Amino acid sequence: MTPEVRDILAGMPAHRRETFELRLEQWWPDLHDAVTALYDGPDAVAANLVAIAAQGFAERSDDLHRLDERRLLQPDWFQRPNMFGYACYVDRYGTTLEGVGERLDHLVDLGVTYLHMMPLLTPREGDNDGGYAVKDFYSVRPDLGTNEDLRNLATTLRARGISPVVDLVLNHVAREHEWAEKARGGDERYRSYFHIYPDRETPDSFERTLPEVFPDFAPGSFTLDTELDEWVWTTFNAWQWDLNWSNPAVLEEFAGIVMHLANLGIEVLRLDAIAFLWKRLGTNCQNQPEVHAITQALRTTCRLAAPATLFKAEAIVGPRDLMPYLGLGRHTGRVSDIAYHNSLMVHIWSMLASGSSELAVHALASLPPTPPSGTWVTYVRCHDDIGWAIDDGDAAARGVTGAGHRHFLADWYSGDFDGSWAEGLVFQYNPDTGDRRISGTSAALSGLGPSRKDADGAFARMFLAHAIVAAWGGIPVVWSGDEIASPGDPNWASEPGHENDNRWVHRPRVTDEDRARRLQQGTDAQRAFDGIAHIARVRRGLPMLHSEAPVQVLTDTEDGLLVLVRRHPSGTLVGVFNVTSEHRAFPYDRLLELGLTDPHEVLSGHSVVLHDGRVWLPPYAAWWMV
Ligand code: GLC
């Protein structure tokens, strides 16, 4: 420990100082390795990070120190089958942070143990990409409350067994953030926080290999800033300035922000758009190896002060690039603990539209197993659009073209395909590639949109989808509105700043009336809520759904069935899912071979009935057999 760190910890009781010392002993190599992979002069950077961690540790409350101890004793807490998530916007769910705290019964009844509150730090005024253009990381959006309110809510959530999750936007800040203001004022220190170019030469060379994120409302990845009269890297919107992570000062700033959020009692930090952090000429500037070193540096700093805090990678990338976010090779156990399972989500919708499971089985079975320290967030849909991330290789292996299947899915979910029940909206049509992403709630995409094209089928498809994500392993997260089968917000475009961004259609408000409706028998809200709550309840009693039980996708099953096997010392669970609108059979012998001598379907509570040596699954049936 340096004298500086000793000074910071001087006022603490001896056992606390010792704790920090032990953690430093344990995790110093991780920190040093990570910064060595990133910067010249790593010793000084690592020392600064330790000082930031020591400061955070010294300021951490007794309650949270206790949480740290508890989590260190239960390192698998987030992998357990009782984990069940919900994601919402504070204002759209409870008006304010305090209001959310007063409306927790709805979540507790749903089985929620993990609450992702969408961006709530102070954003820029006007359009701010749903809060992803942060103006100040150290304050809460004023209309939602204060830091104290956030701390209080986190404390209340903890007491009710719910882990609070918030976003940490690492790739960019709002053009109105102090750092960007100072950069525009000519301050060299802050200019070096961004990627600023005098002319188009460098931007042009990068753009040769950069994909478009928002081709429709924010084409290109650079913006000519009128005040600077220079080009600024803006991967997303013109007013979201990408940060220059090759500057260690940026890392140190974020280490401080991580401490601040962890000390408010946030238990999981969602690392927004993490794939984009490191820029390298001649690449698509995503998934560069340095991204994982940056994560390791931040994660280790956080561990020293607040080991209870987990990291979740929002990397919406191809399956092969995804696994390193959970830690591969030298980063194993040192980066994010949780990552989004985008592929599973895409393949669920793909199976439902095509009534075929072949492509999904092929793609999902070839995913490598997750490292033991990590797990997934699994979800039916999220606050973003659905991009049809069908891998060309996977498609070719099943005899279709990637582009052809992606077009089919866009047609199907926008309701343009004959026989489609879906009512999604096209998001970000890209004329160069023909890609069309899709917005819509689960209900709207399942047949329960504004014109209720196929209500009964929709419920079956929604439960099937939820039952698959809940069987997969990880933390299943329900996006606000889906638990009450919201068809979407019909007035999404009338809010200032939202008119061009139809992702707002699937970010509906959940009001007190909605919450009351889920208690009224026979309403869509009641049907959806009770069904999802039932899945969560059954799940928490099944040790085979702990993340430590690997997920095996059977590859030799009949088309139309997705079959997952979860083997655990306590027994085996076989999930059989019929993605078609017809009956499908599964051989009984196969269940015996898998170790189920007296199969019991736990979602319905029934024993399975045999016909001709097979079990017959009704259309869209979801069976969890133990
Ligand atoms: C993430 C968010 C998305 C946002 C983008 C830029 O992908 O989920 O909503 O637009 O990052 O911050």
XYZ file of C-alpha atoms in Angstrom, residues 66-479:
414
model
C -21.786 -6.076 5.171
C -23.338 -6.769 1.780
C -19.815 -7.193 0.390
C -19.061 -9.829 3.009
C -22.300 -11.613 2.314
C -21.746 -11.681 -1.441
C -18.186 -12.907 -1.052
C -19.629 -15.826 0.899
C -22.246 -16.451 -1.806
C -20.389 -15.722 -5.022
C -23.063 -17.525 -7.040
C -25.961 -15.432 -5.701
C -26.815 -14.044 -9.138
C -26.695 -17.488 -10.772
C -29.340 -19.021 -8.555
C -32.755 -19.973 -9.895
C -34.540 -17.489 -7.644
C -33.119 -14.676 -9.762
C -35.831 -13.040 -11.824
C -35.533 -9.607 -13.355
C -37.662 -6.677 -14.379
C -36.582 -3.612 -16.326
C -38.422 -0.303 -16.314
C -38.110 3.432 -16.645
C -38.498 5.076 -13.247
C -40.859 7.777 -14.526
C -42.900 5.320 -16.582
C -43.312 2.862 -13.725
C -43.526 4.988 -10.597
C -43.111 8.659 -11.614
C -40.155 9.138 -9.237
C -37.644 7.004 -7.365
C -39.754 7.363 -4.266
C -42.791 6.355 -6.318
C -41.054 3.170 -7.447
C -40.346 2.344 -3.801
C -44.061 2.665 -3.071
C -45.006 0.327 -5.896
C -42.903 -2.707 -5.194
C -45.717 -5.147 -4.407
C -46.386 -5.580 -8.125
C -42.752 -6.631 -8.588
C -42.562 -8.810 -5.513
C -45.746 -10.601 -6.643
C -44.176 -11.151 -10.037
C -41.197 -12.818 -8.350
C -38.684 -10.062 -9.070
C -35.290 -10.167 -7.357
C -33.397 -7.920 -9.770
C -34.584 -4.505 -10.915
C -32.973 -2.733 -13.838
C -33.954 0.907 -13.686
C -33.309 2.357 -17.101
C -31.015 5.418 -17.386
C -31.679 7.717 -14.462
C -28.603 9.925 -14.248
C -28.902 13.512 -15.445
C -29.094 13.498 -19.240
C -28.926 16.364 -21.710
C -32.098 18.345 -22.270
C -34.297 17.447 -25.228
C -33.747 14.172 -27.044
C -31.314 12.106 -25.034
C -31.670 8.586 -26.438
C -33.745 7.418 -23.500
C -31.195 8.792 -21.048
C -28.144 7.322 -22.787
C -26.734 10.814 -23.378
C -25.538 11.566 -19.852
C -24.706 15.105 -18.863
C -23.760 14.366 -15.259
C -22.931 10.941 -13.848
C -22.942 12.256 -10.292
C -26.558 13.367 -10.099
C -29.957 11.838 -10.678
C -32.370 13.212 -13.272
C -33.996 15.994 -11.222
C -37.598 15.033 -11.950
C -36.908 11.504 -10.635
C -35.328 12.541 -7.355
C -31.923 12.965 -5.777
C -28.924 10.814 -4.997
C -30.407 10.411 -1.527
C -33.644 9.100 -3.052
C -31.648 6.625 -5.093
C -29.764 5.516 -2.005
C -33.046 5.132 -0.106
C -34.649 3.165 -2.902
C -31.603 0.896 -3.137
C -31.852 0.282 0.609
C -35.567 -0.491 0.370
C -34.990 -2.820 -2.561
C -32.227 -4.630 -0.728
C -34.521 -5.140 2.244
C -37.103 -6.703 -0.067
C -34.596 -9.012 -1.695
C -34.306 -7.066 -4.950
C -30.946 -6.079 -6.407
C -30.891 -2.628 -8.020
C -29.296 -2.333 -11.448
C -28.440 0.875 -13.297
C -26.776 1.806 -16.539
C -23.239 3.010 -16.818
C -22.771 4.591 -20.218
C -19.086 4.217 -20.994
C -18.816 4.804 -24.696
C -20.044 8.374 -24.844
C -21.284 11.407 -22.971
C -23.777 14.068 -23.945
C -22.393 16.945 -25.983
C -23.496 19.054 -22.998
C -21.392 17.104 -20.483
C -18.824 19.296 -18.714
C -15.949 17.404 -20.361
C -17.320 18.111 -23.824
C -18.064 21.735 -22.917
C -14.461 22.173 -21.808
C -13.183 20.442 -24.922
C -15.168 22.885 -27.016
C -13.673 25.690 -24.939
C -10.240 24.548 -26.170
C -9.019 22.903 -22.936
C -6.410 20.392 -24.127
C -6.937 18.054 -21.176
C -10.554 17.599 -22.148
C -10.042 17.622 -25.891
C -7.976 14.485 -25.286
C -11.040 12.817 -23.698
C -12.638 12.651 -27.157
C -11.806 11.804 -30.745
C -11.674 15.143 -32.542
C -10.337 15.588 -36.082
C -9.692 18.793 -38.060
C -10.929 17.344 -41.345
C -12.501 14.253 -42.916
C -9.274 12.409 -43.608
C -9.201 10.191 -40.515
C -13.002 9.883 -40.246
C -13.090 8.734 -43.872
C -10.463 6.074 -43.302
C -12.338 4.741 -40.268
C -15.682 4.852 -42.019
C -14.465 2.458 -44.683
C -14.954 -0.354 -42.179
C -17.499 1.066 -39.711
C -21.065 -0.244 -39.711
C -23.950 2.174 -39.204
C -25.735 2.077 -35.874
C -28.534 4.536 -36.571
C -28.430 4.768 -40.404
C -31.798 6.432 -40.439
C -31.708 9.249 -37.891
C -27.950 9.561 -37.357
C -26.067 8.411 -40.448
C -22.293 8.059 -40.266
C -20.121 7.860 -37.153
C -18.709 11.378 -37.129
C -20.311 14.786 -36.734
C -19.033 18.170 -37.821
C -19.485 20.128 -34.625
C -20.548 23.614 -35.607
C -18.989 25.272 -32.586
C -15.649 23.486 -32.938
C -15.680 23.394 -36.707
C -14.061 19.990 -36.338
C -15.190 16.389 -36.707
C -16.142 14.529 -33.548
C -16.579 10.765 -33.253
C -20.262 10.119 -32.578
C -21.105 6.449 -33.077
C -24.716 6.943 -32.033
C -26.387 10.362 -32.228
C -24.646 13.616 -33.139
C -24.995 14.750 -29.515
C -23.400 11.597 -28.036
C -19.644 12.149 -28.098
C -17.541 8.995 -28.022
C -14.888 8.962 -25.334
C -11.236 8.296 -26.000
C -10.463 5.311 -23.820
C -6.863 5.227 -24.928
C -6.492 8.143 -22.519
C -6.024 6.752 -18.969
C -7.613 9.891 -17.516
C -10.955 8.659 -18.921
C -10.540 5.344 -17.127
C -9.774 7.127 -13.866
C -12.847 9.348 -14.236
C -15.016 6.265 -14.679
C -13.410 4.481 -11.734
C -14.668 7.387 -9.623
C -18.153 7.110 -11.136
C -18.244 3.369 -10.447
C -17.375 4.045 -6.782
C -20.123 6.631 -6.535
C -22.812 4.313 -7.917
C -21.641 1.293 -5.931
C -21.731 3.355 -2.748
C -25.319 4.405 -3.427
C -26.120 0.702 -3.178
C -26.315 -0.210 -6.857
C -25.557 -3.915 -7.123
C -25.207 -4.374 -10.871
C -23.802 -1.892 -13.357
C -24.963 -2.372 -16.915
C -22.062 -1.433 -19.155
C -23.844 0.237 -22.021
C -22.571 -0.249 -25.567
C -19.385 -1.744 -24.129
C -18.338 -3.275 -27.466
C -17.605 0.138 -28.976
C -15.015 1.460 -26.510
C -11.794 0.931 -28.403
C -11.199 2.264 -31.910
C -8.837 0.575 -34.329
C -8.340 1.560 -37.951
C -9.309 -1.088 -40.452
C -11.779 -2.786 -38.086
C -15.445 -2.288 -37.250
C -14.212 -0.761 -33.968
C -16.160 -3.237 -31.876
C -14.967 -6.062 -29.618
C -11.338 -4.966 -29.691
C -9.231 -6.855 -27.111
C -8.609 -3.627 -25.172
C -12.315 -3.501 -24.303
C -11.798 -6.504 -22.060
C -8.714 -4.997 -20.434
C -10.686 -1.814 -19.696
C -13.473 -3.858 -18.158
C -10.962 -5.784 -16.084
C -9.358 -2.565 -14.825
C -12.720 -1.116 -13.784
C -14.008 -4.364 -12.369
C -10.904 -4.883 -10.261
C -10.978 -1.316 -8.961
C -14.602 -1.889 -8.030
C -13.794 -5.215 -6.372
C -11.274 -3.617 -4.056
C -13.872 -1.243 -2.668
C -17.221 -2.868 -3.351
C -16.954 -6.531 -4.313
C -20.722 -6.962 -4.052
C -21.103 -4.907 -7.227
C -21.359 -6.904 -10.427
C -20.847 -5.858 -14.013
C -23.193 -6.696 -16.851
C -22.018 -6.339 -20.429
C -24.438 -4.931 -22.936
C -22.650 -6.309 -25.973
C -25.104 -6.941 -28.756
C -22.598 -8.720 -30.945
C -22.292 -11.960 -32.865
C -22.089 -15.203 -30.881
C -18.369 -15.628 -31.497
C -17.507 -12.187 -30.174
C -19.835 -12.463 -27.232
C -18.161 -14.997 -24.951
C -15.051 -12.897 -24.141
C -17.354 -10.403 -22.397
C -17.995 -13.063 -19.769
C -14.274 -13.646 -19.516
C -12.168 -15.987 -21.598
C -8.487 -16.820 -21.315
C -6.614 -14.430 -19.058
C -9.782 -12.423 -18.443
C -11.720 -15.385 -16.996
C -13.531 -14.308 -13.853
C -12.132 -10.797 -14.187
C -14.516 -8.893 -16.444
C -18.319 -8.899 -16.577
C -20.338 -11.395 -14.595
C -23.421 -11.135 -16.753
C -24.023 -10.550 -20.463
C -27.079 -10.161 -22.672
C -28.080 -13.295 -24.562
C -29.126 -11.542 -27.733
C -28.901 -14.686 -29.881
C -31.405 -16.578 -27.768
C -33.868 -13.701 -28.025
C -33.497 -13.436 -31.796
C -33.841 -17.179 -32.301
C -36.988 -17.381 -30.187
C -38.727 -14.897 -32.503
C -37.217 -16.599 -35.518
C -38.596 -19.999 -34.435
C -42.050 -18.589 -33.725
C -42.286 -16.929 -37.137
C -40.963 -19.852 -39.145
C -42.427 -22.682 -37.049
C -39.056 -24.319 -37.466
C -36.420 -24.888 -34.827
C -33.621 -26.157 -37.101
C -31.717 -22.902 -37.455
C -32.057 -22.051 -33.757
C -30.966 -25.521 -32.692
C -27.931 -25.303 -34.938
C -26.966 -21.796 -33.776
C -27.683 -22.253 -30.070
C -26.074 -25.680 -29.825
C -22.825 -24.364 -31.257
C -22.410 -21.656 -28.624
C -19.552 -22.451 -26.259
C -20.496 -22.975 -22.596
C -20.432 -19.925 -20.331
C -17.443 -19.615 -18.020
C -18.376 -20.793 -14.497
C -18.166 -17.309 -13.015
C -20.575 -15.784 -15.479
C -24.103 -16.036 -16.683
C -26.669 -14.522 -19.023
C -29.423 -12.040 -18.892
C -32.033 -13.819 -20.948
C -35.009 -11.902 -22.279
C -37.890 -12.089 -24.679
C -37.354 -8.493 -25.754
C -35.735 -5.407 -24.290
C -36.052 -1.607 -24.525
C -34.188 -1.619 -27.840
C -35.360 -2.738 -31.240
C -34.727 -6.304 -32.383
C -31.943 -6.534 -34.949
C -32.124 -9.826 -36.840
C -28.710 -11.072 -35.804
C -28.870 -14.290 -37.792
C -25.373 -15.461 -38.533
C -24.758 -16.059 -42.249
C -22.757 -19.203 -41.489
C -25.521 -20.642 -39.310
C -28.093 -19.842 -41.980
C -25.976 -21.417 -44.735
C -25.537 -24.562 -42.637
C -29.334 -24.891 -42.632
C -29.660 -24.239 -46.344
C -31.017 -20.687 -46.219
C -29.312 -17.363 -46.758
C -28.770 -15.051 -43.815
C -30.098 -12.061 -45.737
C -33.147 -13.974 -46.957
C -34.071 -15.105 -43.468
C -33.475 -11.648 -42.012
C -35.817 -10.180 -44.627
C -38.429 -12.787 -43.857
C -38.264 -11.955 -40.133
C -38.565 -8.226 -40.796
C -41.550 -8.885 -43.081
C -43.135 -11.207 -40.562
C -42.765 -8.970 -37.532
C -43.834 -5.815 -39.327
C -46.986 -7.746 -40.234
C -46.222 -7.603 -43.964
C -45.981 -11.342 -44.436
C -49.148 -13.223 -45.294
C -50.536 -14.948 -42.226
C -48.416 -12.970 -39.777
C -50.022 -12.199 -36.439
C -47.380 -9.616 -35.516
C -47.742 -5.836 -35.382
C -44.215 -4.505 -35.001
C -42.823 -1.295 -36.473
C -39.815 -1.057 -38.769
C -36.868 0.641 -37.053
C -33.815 1.988 -38.932
C -34.280 0.719 -42.459
C -30.823 0.532 -43.983
C -31.028 0.920 -47.767
C -27.443 -0.321 -48.214
C -27.999 -3.690 -46.581
C -31.783 -3.911 -46.777
C -31.850 -4.547 -43.023
C -34.955 -3.601 -41.108
C -34.932 -3.872 -37.331
C -38.221 -4.154 -35.454
C -39.837 -2.383 -32.513
C -42.754 -3.729 -30.501
C -43.762 -5.200 -27.152
C -43.847 -8.969 -26.740
C -47.619 -8.827 -26.978
C -47.538 -6.850 -30.233
C -45.020 -9.241 -31.745
C -46.952 -12.309 -30.567
C -50.406 -11.450 -31.926
C -51.813 -9.258 -29.178
C -51.050 -5.922 -30.798
C -53.546 -3.077 -31.165
C -55.762 -5.123 -33.511
C -55.492 -8.388 -31.528
C -54.844 -10.504 -34.598
C -54.625 -13.760 -32.642
C -55.119 -13.338 -28.902
C -55.133 -16.982 -27.801
C -52.183 -17.865 -29.949
C -50.412 -14.801 -28.579
C -50.687 -15.916 -24.959
C -49.384 -19.346 -25.855
C -46.447 -17.835 -27.746
C -45.666 -15.357 -24.970
C -45.590 -18.049 -22.282
C -43.545 -20.276 -24.499
C -41.016 -17.505 -24.996
C -40.867 -16.713 -21.263
C -40.586 -20.399 -20.411
C -37.622 -20.770 -22.775
C -35.707 -17.800 -21.379
C -36.484 -18.910 -17.812
C -35.202 -22.415 -18.534
C -31.981 -21.290 -20.154
C -29.807 -20.362 -17.213
C -29.048 -16.865 -16.139
C -31.327 -14.076 -15.067
C -34.559 -13.930 -17.052
C -35.596 -10.292 -17.335
C -39.115 -9.131 -18.158
C -39.359 -5.721 -19.782
